[in-house]
DNA sequence: TCGCCAAAACTACCTTGGTAGTATTACCCT
DNA sequence: AGGGTAATACTACCAAGGTAGTTTTGGCGA
């Protein structure tokens, strides 16, 4: 059986996933294109990475027209949840307020963001 | 010169840092003790790891009484900030509300936590 | 049919984290 | 002084992420 693919991944892998998340099935060339511009990575680097990611169950490919078309197997949502929860557990004792408190102290937060946060809380409260 | 130590670290490294954060200067044995109980790691594993971490500038040691006494060089705060901001930037476009929204949807949040969150927002608003 | 070309396959190498065995050292006790 | 012992130093390995060159393959156009 397919084991749960670890949401944990490196930087390049995440960048690749992001490409796949918004340009759903994509060829190696397309992924390379989407990243390569600024990153200056070789085509083969992307191809190798995609193959490794397929081994880990993060993506899958099918062949079309003699070239591989890759597709994400894990959703952005799962990965985000995984990584966010990970930080939460590893550093903030699983407490969302602890995390938020830290972040409010250490970064700029616009009034609009505060509004949105407040709205989110209120909403959650209502949903309870 | 000593370059900015990357807050990014693996699991064991973080666990070791956590020990150092709350038992400030500690010998290898003490760190091992603090972790070893459940983890079953070899003494030398901890020693090796600490040496590697010293190379990366995460910790420093001095010798006392023929053994190394280690001390964290980066604060929990810095590391937390670093890792939290990292997730924020990499996955939530740097938007705290996006992160919170995601987390509120994907995990249990007690009423007390909601209270605390609300309080944090209000407080931040006042401080503005 | 033959060769070119693009894409995939294979191979290789480096770094870092993790894990630990073995060797060395140095102090202290008898 | 000699030996034991506890700590560090050294060495080795493995896995995964990252990076990319080289080889193979297969289809297509001349």
Coordinates of C-alpha atoms (C1' of nucleotides) in Angstrom, one line a residue:
Chain A
X1 CA 0.0 0.0 0.0
X2 CA 0.9 3.6 -0.5
X3 CA 2.3 5.0 2.7
X4 CA 1.3 8.4 3.8
X5 CA 3.8 10.6 2.0
X6 CA 5.6 12.8 4.4
X7 CA 4.5 16.4 4.0
X8 CA 8.0 17.3 5.1
X9 CA 10.0 18.5 2.1
X10 CA 12.9 20.6 1.1
X11 CA 12.8 24.0 -0.5
X12 CA 13.0 22.9 -4.1
X13 CA 10.5 20.2 -3.6
X14 CA 8.1 22.7 -2.1
X15 CA 8.7 25.1 -5.0
X16 CA 7.9 22.3 -7.4
X17 CA 4.8 21.3 -5.6
X18 CA 3.7 24.9 -5.8
X19 CA 4.0 24.9 -9.5
X20 CA 2.0 21.7 -9.8
X21 CA -0.6 23.1 -7.5
X22 CA -1.4 25.9 -9.7
X23 CA -0.7 24.5 -13.1
X24 CA -2.1 21.2 -12.5
X25 CA -0.6 18.6 -14.8
X26 CA 2.7 19.9 -16.1
X27 CA 5.6 18.6 -18.0
X28 CA 9.1 18.7 -16.7
X29 CA 9.7 21.5 -19.2
X30 CA 6.8 23.5 -17.8
X31 CA 7.9 23.1 -14.3
X32 CA 11.4 24.0 -15.2
X33 CA 10.1 27.0 -17.1
X34 CA 8.0 28.1 -14.1
X35 CA 10.9 28.0 -11.7
X36 CA 14.0 28.2 -13.9
X37 CA 13.6 31.8 -14.8
X38 CA 15.0 33.1 -11.6
X39 CA 16.5 30.0 -10.1
X40 CA 18.8 29.1 -12.9
X41 CA 18.4 25.4 -12.3
X42 CA 19.2 22.8 -14.9
X43 CA 16.5 21.0 -16.7
X44 CA 17.8 17.7 -15.4
X45 CA 17.8 18.9 -11.9
X46 CA 14.0 19.4 -12.1
X47 CA 13.6 16.0 -13.8
X48 CA 15.7 14.3 -11.2
X49 CA 13.8 16.0 -8.4
X50 CA 10.5 15.0 -9.8
X51 CA 11.6 11.4 -10.1
X52 CA 12.7 11.5 -6.5
X53 CA 9.4 13.0 -5.5
X54 CA 7.5 10.4 -7.3
X55 CA 9.4 7.8 -5.3
X56 CA 8.3 9.5 -2.1
X57 CA 4.7 9.5 -3.3
X58 CA 4.4 13.3 -3.6
X59 CA 3.7 13.3 -7.3
X60 CA 2.8 10.9 -10.1
X61 CA 3.3 11.1 -13.8
X62 CA 1.8 9.7 -16.9
X63 CA 3.3 9.8 -20.3
X64 CA 1.7 11.8 -23.0
X65 CA 3.1 12.4 -26.4
X66 CA 6.4 10.9 -25.3
X67 CA 6.9 13.1 -22.3
X68 CA 6.1 13.0 -18.7
X69 CA 3.2 14.9 -17.3
X70 CA 3.4 15.3 -13.6
X71 CA 0.6 15.9 -11.2
X72 CA 0.6 16.5 -7.4
X73 CA -0.6 13.6 -5.2
X74 CA -0.8 15.7 -2.1
X75 CA -2.8 18.9 -1.8
X76 CA -1.5 22.2 -0.8
X77 CA -3.9 22.0 2.1
X78 CA -2.5 18.8 3.4
X79 CA 1.0 20.1 3.2
X80 CA 0.2 23.4 4.7
X81 CA -1.6 21.7 7.5
X82 CA 1.2 19.3 8.0
X83 CA 3.9 21.9 8.1
X84 CA 2.0 24.3 10.2
X85 CA 1.0 21.7 12.8
X86 CA 4.6 20.6 12.8
X87 CA 5.9 24.0 13.8
X88 CA 3.0 24.3 16.3
X89 CA 3.9 21.1 18.0
X90 CA 7.6 21.3 17.8
X91 CA 7.9 24.9 19.1
X92 CA 4.7 26.1 20.6
X93 CA 3.5 23.1 22.6
X94 CA 0.6 22.8 20.2
X95 CA -0.9 26.0 21.3
X96 CA -2.2 28.3 18.6
X97 CA -2.3 31.3 20.9
X98 CA 1.4 30.8 21.7
X99 CA 2.2 30.8 18.0
X100 CA 0.1 33.8 17.2
X101 CA 1.4 35.7 20.2
X102 CA 4.9 35.1 19.0
X103 CA 4.2 36.2 15.5
X104 CA 2.3 39.3 16.6
X105 CA 5.3 40.3 18.5
X106 CA 7.9 39.6 15.9
X107 CA 6.4 40.9 12.7
X108 CA 4.5 43.8 11.2
X109 CA 0.8 43.2 11.2
X110 CA -1.5 45.6 9.4
X111 CA -4.7 46.8 10.8
X112 CA -6.5 45.0 8.0
X113 CA -4.8 41.8 9.1
X114 CA -5.9 42.4 12.6
X115 CA -9.4 42.9 11.4
X116 CA -9.3 39.6 9.5
X117 CA -7.9 37.8 12.5
X118 CA -10.6 39.1 14.7
X119 CA -13.2 38.1 12.2
X120 CA -11.8 34.6 12.0
X121 CA -12.0 34.1 15.7
X122 CA -15.5 35.4 15.9
X123 CA -16.5 33.2 13.1
X124 CA -15.0 30.1 14.7
X125 CA -16.8 31.0 17.9
X126 CA -20.1 31.2 16.1
X127 CA -19.5 27.9 14.4
X128 CA -18.9 26.2 17.8
Chain B
X1 CA 33.5 36.1 11.4
X2 CA 30.7 33.9 12.6
X3 CA 28.0 33.8 10.1
X4 CA 24.3 34.0 11.1
X5 CA 23.5 30.5 12.2
X6 CA 20.6 29.1 10.3
X7 CA 17.7 28.6 12.5
X8 CA 16.7 25.7 10.3
X9 CA 17.5 22.4 12.0
X10 CA 16.5 18.8 12.2
X11 CA 14.5 17.1 14.9
X12 CA 17.3 16.0 17.1
X13 CA 19.0 19.3 16.9
X14 CA 15.9 21.1 18.0
X15 CA 15.3 18.6 20.8
X16 CA 18.9 19.3 22.0
X17 CA 18.4 23.0 21.8
X18 CA 15.3 22.7 23.9
X19 CA 17.2 21.0 26.6
X20 CA 19.8 23.7 26.5
X21 CA 17.1 26.4 26.6
X22 CA 15.8 25.2 29.8
X23 CA 18.8 23.8 31.6
X24 CA 21.1 26.5 30.5
X25 CA 24.7 25.3 30.5
X26 CA 24.6 21.5 30.3
X27 CA 27.2 18.8 29.9
X28 CA 26.8 16.2 27.2
X29 CA 25.8 13.7 29.9
X30 CA 23.0 16.0 31.1
X31 CA 21.7 16.6 27.6
X32 CA 21.9 12.9 27.0
X33 CA 20.1 12.2 30.2
X34 CA 17.4 14.7 29.4
X35 CA 16.7 13.2 26.1
X36 CA 18.0 9.7 26.4
X37 CA 15.4 8.4 28.6
X38 CA 12.8 7.9 26.0
X39 CA 14.8 8.3 22.8
X40 CA 17.3 5.6 23.5
X41 CA 20.1 7.5 21.8
X42 CA 23.7 6.7 22.4
X43 CA 25.8 9.1 24.4
X44 CA 28.2 9.5 21.5
X45 CA 25.3 10.4 19.2
X46 CA 24.5 13.4 21.4
X47 CA 28.2 14.3 21.7
X48 CA 28.6 14.1 17.9
X49 CA 25.5 16.2 17.3
X50 CA 26.6 18.8 19.7
X51 CA 29.9 19.1 18.0
X52 CA 28.2 19.4 14.6
X53 CA 25.9 22.0 16.1
X54 CA 28.9 23.9 17.4
X55 CA 30.3 24.0 13.9
X56 CA 27.1 25.5 12.7
X57 CA 27.2 28.1 15.4
X58 CA 24.1 27.0 17.2
X59 CA 25.9 26.2 20.5
X60 CA 29.2 26.8 22.2
X61 CA 31.1 24.9 24.8
X62 CA 33.7 25.6 27.4
X63 CA 35.5 23.1 29.4
X64 CA 35.0 22.7 33.1
X65 CA 36.3 20.0 35.1
X66 CA 37.5 18.0 32.2
X67 CA 34.1 18.0 30.4
X68 CA 32.3 20.1 28.0
X69 CA 29.6 22.4 29.1
X70 CA 27.4 23.5 26.3
X71 CA 25.3 26.5 26.0
X72 CA 22.9 27.7 23.3
X73 CA 24.0 30.5 21.1
X74 CA 20.6 31.2 19.6
X75 CA 17.5 31.9 21.7
X76 CA 14.3 29.9 21.5
X77 CA 12.7 33.1 20.5
X78 CA 14.9 33.6 17.5
X79 CA 14.5 30.0 16.4
X80 CA 10.7 30.1 16.9
X81 CA 10.5 33.3 15.0
X82 CA 12.7 32.0 12.2
X83 CA 10.8 28.8 11.8
X84 CA 7.3 30.4 12.1
X85 CA 8.2 33.1 9.7
X86 CA 9.6 30.5 7.4
X87 CA 6.3 28.6 7.2
X88 CA 4.4 31.8 7.0
X89 CA 6.4 32.9 4.0
X90 CA 6.8 29.6 2.3
X91 CA 3.2 28.5 2.5
X92 CA 0.9 31.4 3.4
X93 CA 2.2 34.3 1.4
X94 CA 3.4 35.9 4.6
X95 CA -0.1 36.4 5.8
X96 CA -0.8 35.6 9.4
X97 CA -4.6 35.5 8.9
X98 CA -4.1 32.9 6.2
X99 CA -2.1 30.8 8.6
X100 CA -4.5 31.2 11.4
X101 CA -7.5 30.5 9.2
X102 CA -5.9 27.3 8.0
X103 CA -5.1 26.2 11.5
X104 CA -8.5 27.0 12.9
X105 CA -10.0 24.9 10.2
X106 CA -7.7 21.9 10.7
X107 CA -7.4 21.5 14.4
X108 CA -9.3 21.5 17.6
X109 CA -9.2 24.8 19.3
X110 CA -10.7 25.1 22.8
X111 CA -12.9 28.0 23.8
X112 CA -10.1 29.1 26.2
X113 CA -7.7 29.3 23.3
X114 CA -10.2 31.4 21.3
X115 CA -10.4 33.7 24.3
X116 CA -6.7 34.0 24.4
X117 CA -6.5 34.7 20.7
X118 CA -9.1 37.4 20.9
X119 CA -7.3 38.9 23.8
X120 CA -4.1 38.9 21.9
X121 CA -5.6 40.7 18.9
X122 CA -7.3 43.3 21.1
X123 CA -4.0 43.9 22.9
X124 CA -2.1 44.3 19.7
X125 CA -4.7 46.7 18.5
X126 CA -4.4 48.8 21.6
X127 CA -0.6 48.8 21.3
X128 CA -0.8 50.2 17.8
Chain C
dT1 C1' 16.7 4.1 -43.8
dC2 C1' 19.6 7.1 -41.2
dG3 C1' 20.7 10.4 -38.3
dC4 C1' 19.3 14.1 -35.3
dC5 C1' 17.0 15.7 -31.4
dA6 C1' 14.5 15.9 -27.3
dA7 C1' 13.3 13.6 -23.4
dA8 C1' 14.1 10.2 -20.0
dA9 C1' 17.4 7.2 -17.6
dC10 C1' 21.4 6.5 -15.3
dT11 C1' 25.2 8.0 -12.6
dA12 C1' 27.7 10.8 -9.7
dC13 C1' 28.8 14.0 -6.2
dC14 C1' 28.1 17.2 -2.4
dT15 C1' 25.9 18.6 2.1
dT16 C1' 23.5 17.9 6.3
dG17 C1' 21.2 15.4 9.8
dG18 C1' 21.3 11.4 12.3
dT19 C1' 23.5 7.4 14.5
dA20 C1' 27.1 5.1 16.6
dG21 C1' 31.5 2.3 17.1
dT22 C1' 36.4 2.7 18.1
dA23 C1' 40.5 5.2 19.5
dT24 C1' 42.8 8.4 22.3
dT25 C1' 43.5 11.1 26.3
dA26 C1' 44.0 12.6 30.7
dC27 C1' 43.1 12.4 35.4
dC28 C1' 42.7 10.1 39.7
dC29 C1' 43.3 6.4 42.8
dT30 C1' 45.9 2.7 44.7
Chain D
dA1 C1' 54.0 4.5 38.4
dG2 C1' 50.2 1.8 36.5
dG3 C1' 45.7 1.0 35.5
dG4 C1' 41.0 2.1 35.2
dT5 C1' 37.7 5.0 33.6
dA6 C1' 35.1 8.7 31.7
dA7 C1' 35.2 12.0 28.5
dT8 C1' 36.4 13.7 24.0
dA9 C1' 38.2 12.8 19.2
dC10 C1' 38.0 10.4 15.1
dT11 C1' 35.9 7.7 11.7
dA12 C1' 32.3 5.6 9.3
dC13 C1' 27.8 5.0 7.4
dC14 C1' 23.2 5.8 5.9
dA15 C1' 19.3 8.7 4.0
dA16 C1' 17.5 12.6 1.8
dG17 C1' 17.8 16.9 -0.5
dG18 C1' 19.9 19.1 -4.1
dT19 C1' 22.5 19.7 -8.4
dA20 C1' 23.8 18.3 -12.8
dG21 C1' 26.6 15.7 -16.5
dT22 C1' 26.4 11.7 -19.6
dT23 C1' 24.1 7.9 -21.8
dT24 C1' 20.3 5.8 -23.9
dT25 C1' 16.1 5.8 -26.5
dG26 C1' 12.7 6.5 -29.6
dG27 C1' 10.3 9.1 -33.0
dC28 C1' 10.4 12.1 -36.9
dG29 C1' 12.0 14.4 -40.8
dA30 C1' 15.1 14.4 -44.9

